[in-house]
Amino acid sequence: MKHQFSIIALLLVLIACEKRVPITEVDFENADFAPFVEENFPFITTSIDGRNLGSGFPEDNITARGLAIRLGNGAYACFDTDLLRWSVGWTGDFLPMVTMAQISYDDFHNKDNELPVIGGDPKIATGLYAGWGGEEHTFSDSRPPPENPDALSWGPLPAALGRWNGVYVVDEEVVLSYTVGDVEIHELPGSLTQGGETGFTRTLRVGGSGKPLRMVAAEVSDGVRTEVSSNTAYVYQGSEGESVTAIGLLGSSQGVEFEVIDHRYAVVNIAPGQNGGEFTLVLWKGSVDQKPLFEQMLESQPIAIPEFMEGGKEKWEGDVLTQGHLSPDTAAFVTDQLTLPIPNPWGRNVRVVDVAFIDEHRAAVVTFEGDVWLVEGIDLNLEALYWTRYASGLYEPQSIEVVDGEVYVFGREGIVRFHDLNRDGEADYYENFSNLMAQSIETREWASDMVADPEGGFYVAKFGALNMGPETSSPRSFTGFRAGSPHDGSILKVSADGRDMQFFATGFRGPYLGINPETGMVSASDQQG
């Protein structure tokens, strides 16, 4: 009997030790936050100004919507989701944290944002044109021209040319999904090293097609001569050809050939009928005397695209327990408070910009940091709120909706729909539901709001391109504004499948939306009025 009492007492002690104390108050001013970029997450969505990379690189290189991807080995790449191209690949430091969400991440009142530029040494770049094409490739922007002749074109490629489908997160890697014409392509970006030199890898799975495809791998503006063989292409650059940009095949692949046009554009030609075949390209830039190290890279083991449809391992295991506060008032309208998960195991700031209810006890929350959280336990007492991480890497999102149990977020990258492929509570596939709404690089052209249409689809609102923030590529249009995208200052109606969009209202400075969930009546209040 004595031993039984001892065992019971031990169990009670263990239970008491495991009892969690909820967070009841948040002190933002004294909270400590980890860096904006998380070590175990492979990308952030951002804009990048690559117009001043230096000699030998294109000067018209600017990315309004791109995935900045960490490739390992101190290598990085930006994939332009509008033009389906690698706008720049570099080594060294990643990116300075200078966009609006980043610069105010732990300095809440700082609005002195800048345009991001790469933090290290550029190696590979392309200009403002589609990264992929058919039998003939045009090295100019194929998007509709802007009304202002001094401005740039913004937005995605015409659907007939290509479409960004989304990104799969597989552990600490990503698999990019996009379509060129009617050909589906999946790409695993990566890197490898040899003797202190770093190569960029692009492992491609190209769907079957009856037509040839062309991909621009790199543009070299100071090329002086070229060498092309069955599995390599070299563009020598500089006054005496002392440096070289190189492309090679890891192993061999039938139907894949290299071409260099005008000693400038390094192109990969893919013959019809690849039918799901995979091959890996290796891209490298360095001095001519280091060329043997590049050739040794081509002897590396083949790279395979992982099983991305099965989802990846958990990155943010566990939850954060908080306790809410009920309003002491008993009026018809009261405000209860859901205490935020600060501090949390990941050191994330949590600046909520929108909330959408999944059901009467659960909600999805999006933050200005680009994170999506799920919170459970929203009941009459608010005594136990369980917060879990669901997604990350978004670009200054402003709104979230839940439709038929699926989470949608509207940010500068467009409307993203999330898929938890392995049911572990975290999103594995960040699907591009719609990026038809053009987005300029102007920092004040916010993706301000989104509401779900009860008959299907969404209404979205975009800020006007205010004449504020860093000077970019947009000329001033009229008092207080710049020539941003053709959709700035507008309310747009997006179809139920995300593939069509039309203007609903225009002429706004900074519209925010409301909608009657039964009648579908839309209302809007302009910012500061």
Coordinates of C-alpha atoms in Angstrom, one line a residue:
M1 CA 0.0 0.0 0.0
K2 CA 2.9 2.3 0.8
H3 CA 4.4 1.8 -2.6
Q4 CA 1.0 2.5 -4.3
F5 CA 0.8 5.9 -2.5
S6 CA 4.4 6.7 -3.6
I7 CA 3.5 5.9 -7.2
I8 CA 0.4 8.1 -7.1
A9 CA 2.3 11.0 -5.5
L10 CA 5.0 10.7 -8.2
L11 CA 2.3 10.9 -11.0
L12 CA 0.8 13.9 -9.4
V13 CA 4.2 15.6 -9.3
L14 CA 4.8 14.8 -12.9
I15 CA 1.4 16.2 -13.9
A16 CA 2.0 19.4 -11.9
C17 CA 5.4 19.8 -13.6
E18 CA 3.9 19.4 -17.0
K19 CA 1.1 21.9 -16.4
R20 CA 1.6 24.8 -18.7
V21 CA 1.3 28.4 -17.6
P22 CA -0.5 30.4 -20.4
I23 CA 0.8 33.8 -21.6
T24 CA -1.6 36.5 -20.5
E25 CA 0.1 39.7 -21.5
V26 CA 2.4 40.8 -24.3
D27 CA 5.1 43.5 -23.9
F28 CA 6.1 44.4 -27.4
E29 CA 8.5 47.1 -26.4
N30 CA 10.7 44.7 -24.3
A31 CA 10.2 41.5 -26.3
D32 CA 13.3 39.9 -28.0
F33 CA 12.8 38.7 -31.5
A34 CA 14.9 36.3 -33.6
P35 CA 16.1 37.5 -37.1
F36 CA 13.4 38.1 -39.7
V37 CA 14.9 35.3 -41.9
E38 CA 14.5 31.9 -40.2
E39 CA 17.3 29.4 -40.5
N40 CA 15.2 26.4 -41.3
F41 CA 12.9 28.0 -43.8
P42 CA 14.1 28.0 -47.4
F43 CA 12.7 31.2 -48.9
I44 CA 11.2 34.6 -48.4
T45 CA 9.1 36.4 -51.0
T46 CA 10.4 39.9 -51.9
S47 CA 11.3 42.4 -54.5
I48 CA 14.9 42.9 -55.7
D49 CA 16.6 45.7 -57.5
G50 CA 19.2 44.1 -59.7
R51 CA 19.9 47.1 -62.0
N52 CA 23.3 47.8 -60.6
L53 CA 24.9 44.3 -60.3
G54 CA 28.1 45.6 -62.1
S55 CA 29.9 45.0 -65.3
G56 CA 28.8 42.1 -67.5
F57 CA 25.3 42.0 -66.1
P58 CA 22.0 43.3 -67.6
E59 CA 21.0 46.7 -66.5
D60 CA 17.2 46.3 -66.8
N61 CA 16.9 43.8 -64.1
I62 CA 14.2 44.5 -61.5
T63 CA 12.0 41.9 -59.8
A64 CA 8.7 43.0 -58.2
R65 CA 7.6 39.5 -57.1
G66 CA 10.3 37.0 -56.5
L67 CA 11.2 34.0 -54.3
A68 CA 14.6 34.7 -52.7
I69 CA 15.8 31.1 -52.1
R70 CA 18.6 29.8 -49.9
L71 CA 20.4 27.1 -51.9
G72 CA 23.0 26.1 -49.3
N73 CA 26.8 26.5 -49.6
G74 CA 26.4 30.3 -49.2
A75 CA 24.5 30.5 -52.5
Y76 CA 21.1 32.1 -53.2
A77 CA 18.8 32.7 -56.2
C78 CA 15.8 34.9 -56.9
F79 CA 13.1 33.3 -59.0
D80 CA 10.9 35.9 -60.7
T81 CA 7.4 34.5 -60.4
D82 CA 6.0 37.0 -63.0
L83 CA 8.5 36.3 -65.7
L84 CA 9.5 32.7 -64.7
R85 CA 13.2 33.5 -64.7
W86 CA 16.2 33.4 -62.4
S87 CA 16.6 37.2 -62.1
V88 CA 19.9 36.8 -60.2
G89 CA 22.0 34.1 -58.5
W90 CA 24.7 35.2 -56.0
T91 CA 27.0 34.1 -53.2
G92 CA 28.0 35.6 -49.9
D93 CA 25.5 37.5 -47.8
F94 CA 21.8 37.0 -48.3
L95 CA 19.7 40.2 -48.5
P96 CA 19.6 43.3 -46.3
M97 CA 16.3 43.4 -44.4
V98 CA 15.1 46.8 -45.7
T99 CA 11.5 46.3 -47.0
M100 CA 8.7 47.8 -44.9
A101 CA 7.8 44.6 -43.0
Q102 CA 11.5 43.8 -42.4
I103 CA 12.8 47.2 -41.3
S104 CA 10.0 47.7 -38.9
Y105 CA 10.1 44.1 -37.6
D106 CA 11.6 45.0 -34.3
D107 CA 11.7 48.8 -34.8
F108 CA 8.0 49.3 -35.0
H109 CA 7.9 53.0 -36.0
N110 CA 10.7 52.8 -38.7
K111 CA 9.3 53.6 -42.1
D112 CA 12.6 54.4 -43.8
N113 CA 12.4 51.3 -46.0
E114 CA 14.6 50.8 -49.1
L115 CA 14.6 48.6 -52.2
P116 CA 16.4 45.3 -51.5
V117 CA 19.6 44.6 -53.3
I118 CA 21.6 41.4 -53.1
G119 CA 24.0 41.2 -50.2
G120 CA 26.8 39.3 -51.8
D121 CA 28.6 38.7 -55.2
P122 CA 26.4 38.3 -58.3
K123 CA 27.2 35.4 -60.5
I124 CA 24.2 34.7 -62.8
A125 CA 21.5 37.1 -64.0
T126 CA 18.9 37.7 -66.7
G127 CA 17.1 40.8 -67.9
L128 CA 13.4 41.9 -68.1
Y129 CA 12.0 39.2 -70.4
A130 CA 10.5 35.8 -70.1
G131 CA 12.8 33.1 -68.8
W132 CA 11.2 30.5 -71.0
G133 CA 9.8 30.5 -74.6
G134 CA 9.0 28.4 -77.6
E135 CA 11.0 27.8 -80.7
E136 CA 11.7 31.6 -81.1
H137 CA 12.8 33.6 -78.1
T138 CA 12.3 37.3 -77.7
F139 CA 14.7 39.1 -75.4
S140 CA 12.3 41.9 -74.6
D141 CA 9.4 42.2 -72.2
S142 CA 6.3 40.5 -73.6
R143 CA 3.8 41.9 -71.1
P144 CA 1.4 44.7 -72.1
P145 CA 3.2 48.1 -72.3
P146 CA 2.4 50.7 -69.6
E147 CA 0.4 53.8 -70.4
N148 CA 3.3 56.0 -69.3
P149 CA 6.1 55.5 -71.8
D150 CA 8.7 56.1 -69.1
A151 CA 7.3 53.4 -66.8
L152 CA 7.9 49.6 -66.8
S153 CA 5.5 46.8 -67.4
W154 CA 4.3 44.9 -64.3
G155 CA 2.4 41.7 -63.7
P156 CA 2.5 38.1 -64.9
L157 CA 3.2 36.9 -68.4
P158 CA 0.1 36.4 -70.6
A159 CA -1.3 33.0 -69.7
A160 CA -0.6 31.6 -73.2
L161 CA 3.1 32.1 -72.6
G162 CA 3.4 30.9 -69.0
R163 CA 2.0 30.7 -65.5
W164 CA 3.4 30.5 -62.0
N165 CA 1.7 27.6 -60.2
G166 CA 3.3 27.7 -56.8
V167 CA 6.1 26.4 -54.6
Y168 CA 6.4 23.1 -52.6
V169 CA 8.3 23.3 -49.3
V170 CA 10.1 20.0 -48.8
D171 CA 12.2 20.1 -45.6
E172 CA 14.8 22.9 -46.3
E173 CA 14.4 22.8 -50.1
V174 CA 11.8 24.1 -52.5
V175 CA 10.3 22.7 -55.7
L176 CA 9.0 25.3 -58.1
S177 CA 6.0 24.6 -60.2
Y178 CA 5.1 26.6 -63.3
T179 CA 3.7 26.1 -66.8
V180 CA 5.3 27.2 -70.1
G181 CA 2.6 27.2 -72.8
D182 CA 0.9 23.9 -72.0
V183 CA 4.0 22.2 -70.6
E184 CA 4.2 21.6 -66.9
I185 CA 7.6 22.1 -65.3
H186 CA 8.9 21.4 -61.8
E187 CA 12.3 22.7 -60.7
L188 CA 14.6 22.0 -57.8
P189 CA 17.1 24.9 -57.3
G190 CA 20.3 24.0 -55.5
S191 CA 24.1 24.4 -55.3
L192 CA 27.3 22.4 -55.2
T193 CA 30.9 23.3 -54.5
Q194 CA 34.3 22.2 -55.8
G195 CA 37.6 23.6 -54.6
G196 CA 36.1 26.7 -53.1
E197 CA 34.0 27.5 -56.2
T198 CA 30.2 27.4 -56.1
G199 CA 27.9 26.3 -58.8
F200 CA 24.2 26.8 -59.1
T201 CA 22.1 23.8 -60.0
R202 CA 18.7 23.8 -61.7
T203 CA 17.1 20.3 -61.7
L204 CA 14.2 20.3 -64.2
R205 CA 11.4 17.9 -64.8
V206 CA 9.8 18.9 -68.1
G207 CA 6.4 17.5 -69.1
G208 CA 5.8 16.1 -72.5
S209 CA 5.3 18.5 -75.4
G210 CA 5.1 18.4 -79.2
K211 CA 6.9 21.7 -79.4
P212 CA 10.5 22.7 -78.6
L213 CA 11.2 24.9 -75.5
R214 CA 13.9 27.4 -74.8
M215 CA 15.1 28.7 -71.5
V216 CA 17.5 31.6 -70.9
A217 CA 20.0 30.5 -68.3
A218 CA 22.1 33.7 -68.2
E219 CA 22.7 37.0 -69.9
V220 CA 26.3 38.3 -70.2
S221 CA 26.5 41.8 -71.5
D222 CA 30.3 41.9 -72.0
G223 CA 30.8 38.6 -73.8
V224 CA 33.7 38.5 -76.2
R225 CA 33.7 34.9 -77.5
T226 CA 31.9 31.6 -77.0
E227 CA 32.5 27.9 -76.9
V228 CA 29.7 25.4 -77.1
S229 CA 29.8 21.6 -77.0
S230 CA 27.4 18.8 -76.4
N231 CA 27.2 19.3 -72.7
T232 CA 28.8 22.7 -71.9
A233 CA 28.6 26.3 -73.0
Y234 CA 31.2 29.0 -72.1
V235 CA 30.8 32.8 -72.6
Y236 CA 34.2 34.5 -72.1
Q237 CA 33.9 38.1 -70.8
G238 CA 36.1 41.1 -70.0
S239 CA 38.5 42.9 -72.3
E240 CA 40.8 39.9 -72.6
G241 CA 38.3 37.1 -71.8
E242 CA 39.7 36.7 -68.4
S243 CA 36.5 35.5 -66.8
V244 CA 33.8 33.1 -67.9
T245 CA 30.2 32.3 -67.4
A246 CA 29.6 28.6 -67.9
I247 CA 26.6 26.2 -68.2
G248 CA 26.8 22.5 -68.2
L249 CA 24.8 19.3 -67.8
L250 CA 25.2 17.1 -64.8
G251 CA 25.6 13.8 -66.6
S252 CA 23.8 13.7 -70.0
S253 CA 20.3 14.1 -71.3
Q254 CA 19.1 13.5 -74.8
G255 CA 17.2 16.4 -76.4
V256 CA 18.9 19.1 -74.3
E257 CA 21.4 21.4 -76.2
F258 CA 23.1 24.7 -75.5
E259 CA 23.2 27.8 -77.6
V260 CA 24.8 31.2 -77.1
I261 CA 23.2 34.1 -79.0
D262 CA 25.3 37.2 -79.8
H263 CA 27.9 36.2 -77.2
R264 CA 25.3 37.3 -74.7
Y265 CA 22.3 35.0 -74.1
A266 CA 23.1 31.5 -72.9
V267 CA 20.1 29.5 -73.9
V268 CA 19.0 25.9 -73.2
N269 CA 17.1 24.3 -76.1
I270 CA 14.8 21.4 -75.1
A271 CA 13.6 19.1 -77.9
P272 CA 9.9 18.0 -78.1
G273 CA 8.8 14.9 -76.2
Q274 CA 10.9 15.0 -73.0
N275 CA 7.8 13.3 -71.3
G276 CA 8.7 13.9 -67.7
G277 CA 12.5 13.4 -68.0
E278 CA 14.7 15.1 -65.5
F279 CA 18.0 16.7 -66.0
T280 CA 20.3 19.1 -64.0
L281 CA 22.0 22.2 -65.2
V282 CA 25.0 23.6 -63.5
L283 CA 25.7 27.4 -63.8
W284 CA 28.9 29.0 -62.7
K285 CA 30.9 32.2 -63.1
G286 CA 34.6 32.7 -62.3
S287 CA 38.1 33.3 -63.6
V288 CA 39.3 31.3 -66.6
D289 CA 42.0 29.6 -64.5
Q290 CA 39.3 28.1 -62.3
K291 CA 37.4 26.5 -65.2
P292 CA 38.7 23.0 -64.4
L293 CA 36.9 23.2 -61.0
F294 CA 33.6 23.8 -62.9
E295 CA 34.3 20.8 -65.1
Q296 CA 34.9 18.7 -62.0
M297 CA 31.4 19.8 -60.7
L298 CA 29.9 18.1 -63.8
E299 CA 31.3 14.8 -62.5
S300 CA 29.0 15.0 -59.4
Q301 CA 26.3 12.5 -58.7
P302 CA 23.0 13.2 -60.4
I303 CA 20.4 15.2 -58.4
A304 CA 16.8 14.0 -58.1
I305 CA 13.7 16.0 -57.4
P306 CA 12.3 14.9 -54.1
E307 CA 8.8 13.5 -53.6
F308 CA 7.3 16.9 -53.2
M309 CA 3.6 15.7 -53.4
E310 CA 4.0 13.9 -50.0
G311 CA 4.8 17.0 -48.0
G312 CA 7.8 17.7 -45.8
K313 CA 8.7 17.3 -42.2
E314 CA 7.4 19.6 -39.5
K315 CA 9.4 22.8 -39.1
W316 CA 7.5 24.4 -36.2
E317 CA 6.6 21.6 -33.9
G318 CA 4.5 22.3 -30.9
D319 CA 2.2 25.2 -30.0
V320 CA 2.0 28.3 -27.8
L321 CA -0.6 28.5 -25.0
T322 CA -2.1 31.9 -24.3
Q323 CA -5.1 33.1 -22.2
G324 CA -7.5 35.7 -23.6
H325 CA -9.3 38.5 -21.8
L326 CA -13.1 38.8 -21.8
S327 CA -14.5 42.3 -21.9
P328 CA -15.9 43.4 -18.5
D329 CA -18.6 45.3 -20.4
T330 CA -22.1 43.8 -21.0
A331 CA -23.1 46.1 -23.9
A332 CA -24.5 44.8 -27.2
F333 CA -21.0 45.3 -28.7
V334 CA -17.9 44.4 -26.7
T335 CA -14.3 43.6 -27.5
D336 CA -12.7 40.5 -26.2
Q337 CA -8.9 40.0 -26.6
L338 CA -7.0 37.0 -27.9
T339 CA -3.6 37.2 -26.3
L340 CA -0.8 36.9 -28.9
P341 CA 1.8 34.1 -28.8
I342 CA 4.7 36.3 -27.7
P343 CA 7.2 35.0 -26.7
N344 CA 7.3 31.8 -28.8
P345 CA 9.9 29.1 -29.5
W346 CA 10.8 30.6 -32.8
G347 CA 11.3 34.2 -31.6
R348 CA 8.8 35.5 -34.1
N349 CA 7.1 38.9 -33.9
V350 CA 3.4 38.6 -34.4
R351 CA 1.9 41.7 -35.9
V352 CA -1.6 40.7 -36.9
V353 CA -3.1 42.3 -40.0
D354 CA -6.2 40.1 -40.5
V355 CA -8.1 37.2 -39.0
A356 CA -10.5 34.6 -40.7
F357 CA -12.6 32.1 -38.8
I358 CA -12.4 28.4 -39.7
D359 CA -15.3 27.6 -37.5
E360 CA -16.7 29.0 -34.2
H361 CA -13.7 27.9 -32.2
R362 CA -10.8 28.1 -34.6
A363 CA -9.3 30.9 -36.7
A364 CA -6.5 31.6 -39.2
V365 CA -4.3 34.7 -38.6
V366 CA -1.9 36.4 -41.0
T367 CA 0.9 38.7 -39.8
F368 CA 2.8 41.5 -41.5
E369 CA 5.9 39.3 -41.1
G370 CA 4.4 37.0 -43.7
D371 CA 3.4 34.2 -41.3
V372 CA 0.1 32.3 -41.0
W373 CA -0.9 31.1 -37.6
L374 CA -3.8 28.8 -36.6
V375 CA -5.4 29.4 -33.2
E376 CA -7.8 27.0 -31.4
G377 CA -9.8 27.4 -28.2
I378 CA -11.9 30.5 -29.1
D379 CA -14.8 29.8 -26.7
L380 CA -16.9 31.7 -24.2
N381 CA -14.0 31.8 -21.7
L382 CA -10.8 32.2 -23.8
E383 CA -8.9 30.4 -21.0
A384 CA -6.8 28.3 -23.3
L385 CA -5.8 29.5 -26.8
Y386 CA -3.4 27.2 -28.7
W387 CA -1.4 28.9 -31.4
T388 CA 0.5 26.9 -34.1
R389 CA 2.6 28.0 -37.1
Y390 CA 1.1 27.1 -40.5
A391 CA 3.0 29.0 -43.2
S392 CA 5.7 31.6 -43.7
G393 CA 7.7 33.5 -46.3
L394 CA 4.9 35.7 -47.6
Y395 CA 5.4 39.2 -48.9
E396 CA 3.7 41.9 -46.7
P397 CA 0.3 40.2 -46.7
Q398 CA -2.7 42.2 -45.6
S399 CA -5.7 39.9 -45.6
I400 CA -6.8 36.3 -45.1
E401 CA -9.9 34.3 -45.9
V402 CA -11.1 30.8 -45.2
V403 CA -13.4 29.3 -47.9
D404 CA -14.6 25.7 -47.6
G405 CA -11.9 25.0 -45.1
E406 CA -9.1 26.3 -47.3
V407 CA -6.9 29.2 -46.3
Y408 CA -6.2 32.0 -48.8
V409 CA -3.9 35.0 -48.2
F410 CA -3.6 38.1 -50.3
G411 CA -0.2 39.8 -50.4
R412 CA 2.1 41.5 -52.9
E413 CA 2.7 38.1 -54.6
G414 CA -1.1 37.7 -55.3
I415 CA -3.6 35.4 -53.7
V416 CA -2.0 32.2 -52.3
R417 CA -4.0 29.1 -51.4
F418 CA -2.4 26.7 -49.0
H419 CA -2.3 22.9 -48.9
D420 CA -1.3 20.7 -46.1
L421 CA -0.4 17.6 -48.1
N422 CA 0.6 15.2 -45.2
R423 CA -1.9 16.5 -42.7
D424 CA 0.7 17.5 -40.1
G425 CA -0.8 20.9 -39.5
E426 CA 1.7 22.9 -41.7
A427 CA 1.3 24.0 -45.3
D428 CA 3.5 22.1 -47.8
Y429 CA 2.2 23.7 -51.1
Y430 CA 1.8 27.4 -51.5
E431 CA -0.4 27.5 -54.6
N432 CA -0.7 30.6 -56.8
F433 CA -4.5 30.9 -56.8
S434 CA -4.2 34.1 -58.7
N435 CA -1.5 36.6 -59.5
L436 CA -3.4 38.4 -62.2
M437 CA -3.4 41.6 -60.2
A438 CA -0.2 43.3 -61.3
Q439 CA 2.2 44.5 -58.6
S440 CA 4.9 47.1 -59.1
I441 CA 8.0 47.4 -57.0
E442 CA 6.6 50.7 -55.5
T443 CA 6.7 50.2 -51.7
R444 CA 3.4 52.0 -51.1
E445 CA 1.4 50.0 -53.6
W446 CA 0.0 47.7 -50.9
A447 CA -2.1 44.6 -51.5
S448 CA -4.5 46.1 -49.0
D449 CA -7.5 43.9 -48.7
M450 CA -9.5 40.8 -49.8
V451 CA -13.0 39.6 -49.1
A452 CA -14.7 36.4 -50.3
D453 CA -17.6 36.7 -52.6
P454 CA -20.5 34.4 -51.4
E455 CA -21.1 33.4 -55.0
G456 CA -17.4 32.4 -55.5
G457 CA -14.1 34.2 -56.0
F458 CA -12.8 37.2 -54.3
Y459 CA -12.8 41.0 -54.4
V460 CA -9.3 42.5 -53.8
A461 CA -8.2 46.0 -53.2
K462 CA -4.9 47.6 -54.0
F463 CA -3.4 50.9 -52.8
G464 CA -2.5 53.6 -55.2
A465 CA 1.3 53.9 -55.8
L466 CA 1.8 56.8 -53.4
N467 CA 4.7 59.1 -54.0
M468 CA 6.5 57.9 -50.9
G469 CA 9.4 55.7 -50.0
P470 CA 12.5 55.1 -52.1
E471 CA 12.7 56.4 -55.6
T472 CA 12.4 53.4 -58.0
S473 CA 11.6 53.0 -61.7
S474 CA 8.2 54.7 -61.7
P475 CA 7.9 58.3 -62.9
R476 CA 5.5 60.6 -61.0
S477 CA 2.0 60.6 -62.6
F478 CA 0.1 63.3 -60.7
T479 CA 0.2 65.0 -57.3
G480 CA 1.0 62.5 -54.6
F481 CA 1.2 59.4 -56.9
R482 CA 3.7 57.5 -59.1
A483 CA 3.0 55.4 -62.2
G484 CA 2.7 52.0 -60.5
S485 CA 1.0 49.0 -61.9
P486 CA -2.1 49.3 -64.0
H487 CA -4.2 47.9 -61.1
D488 CA -3.1 50.3 -58.3
G489 CA -5.8 52.2 -56.5
S490 CA -8.4 49.7 -57.7
I491 CA -10.9 47.1 -56.5
L492 CA -10.8 44.0 -58.6
K493 CA -13.1 41.0 -58.9
V494 CA -11.3 37.7 -59.2
S495 CA -13.2 34.7 -60.6
A496 CA -13.9 31.5 -58.6
D497 CA -11.1 29.6 -60.3
G498 CA -8.6 32.5 -60.0
R499 CA -8.0 32.6 -63.8
D500 CA -10.0 35.7 -64.7
M501 CA -10.2 39.2 -63.2
Q502 CA -12.0 42.4 -64.0
F503 CA -12.1 46.0 -62.7
F504 CA -14.9 46.6 -60.2
A505 CA -14.0 50.2 -59.1
T506 CA -11.1 52.6 -59.5
G507 CA -9.7 55.9 -58.3
F508 CA -8.8 55.0 -54.7
R509 CA -5.9 56.1 -52.6
G510 CA -6.0 53.1 -50.2
P511 CA -9.2 51.1 -50.2
Y512 CA -10.3 48.7 -47.5
L513 CA -13.3 46.4 -48.1
G514 CA -16.4 45.0 -46.5
I515 CA -18.9 42.6 -47.9
N516 CA -22.4 41.3 -46.9
P517 CA -21.9 37.5 -46.7
E518 CA -25.5 36.9 -47.8
T519 CA -26.2 39.5 -50.5
G520 CA -22.6 40.0 -51.7
M521 CA -22.9 43.8 -51.5
V522 CA -19.4 45.3 -51.4
S523 CA -18.5 48.4 -49.5
A524 CA -15.1 50.3 -49.3
S525 CA -13.6 53.0 -47.1
D526 CA -10.7 54.8 -48.5
Q527 CA -7.7 55.3 -46.2
Q528 CA -8.0 58.2 -43.9
G529 CA -11.6 58.9 -45.0

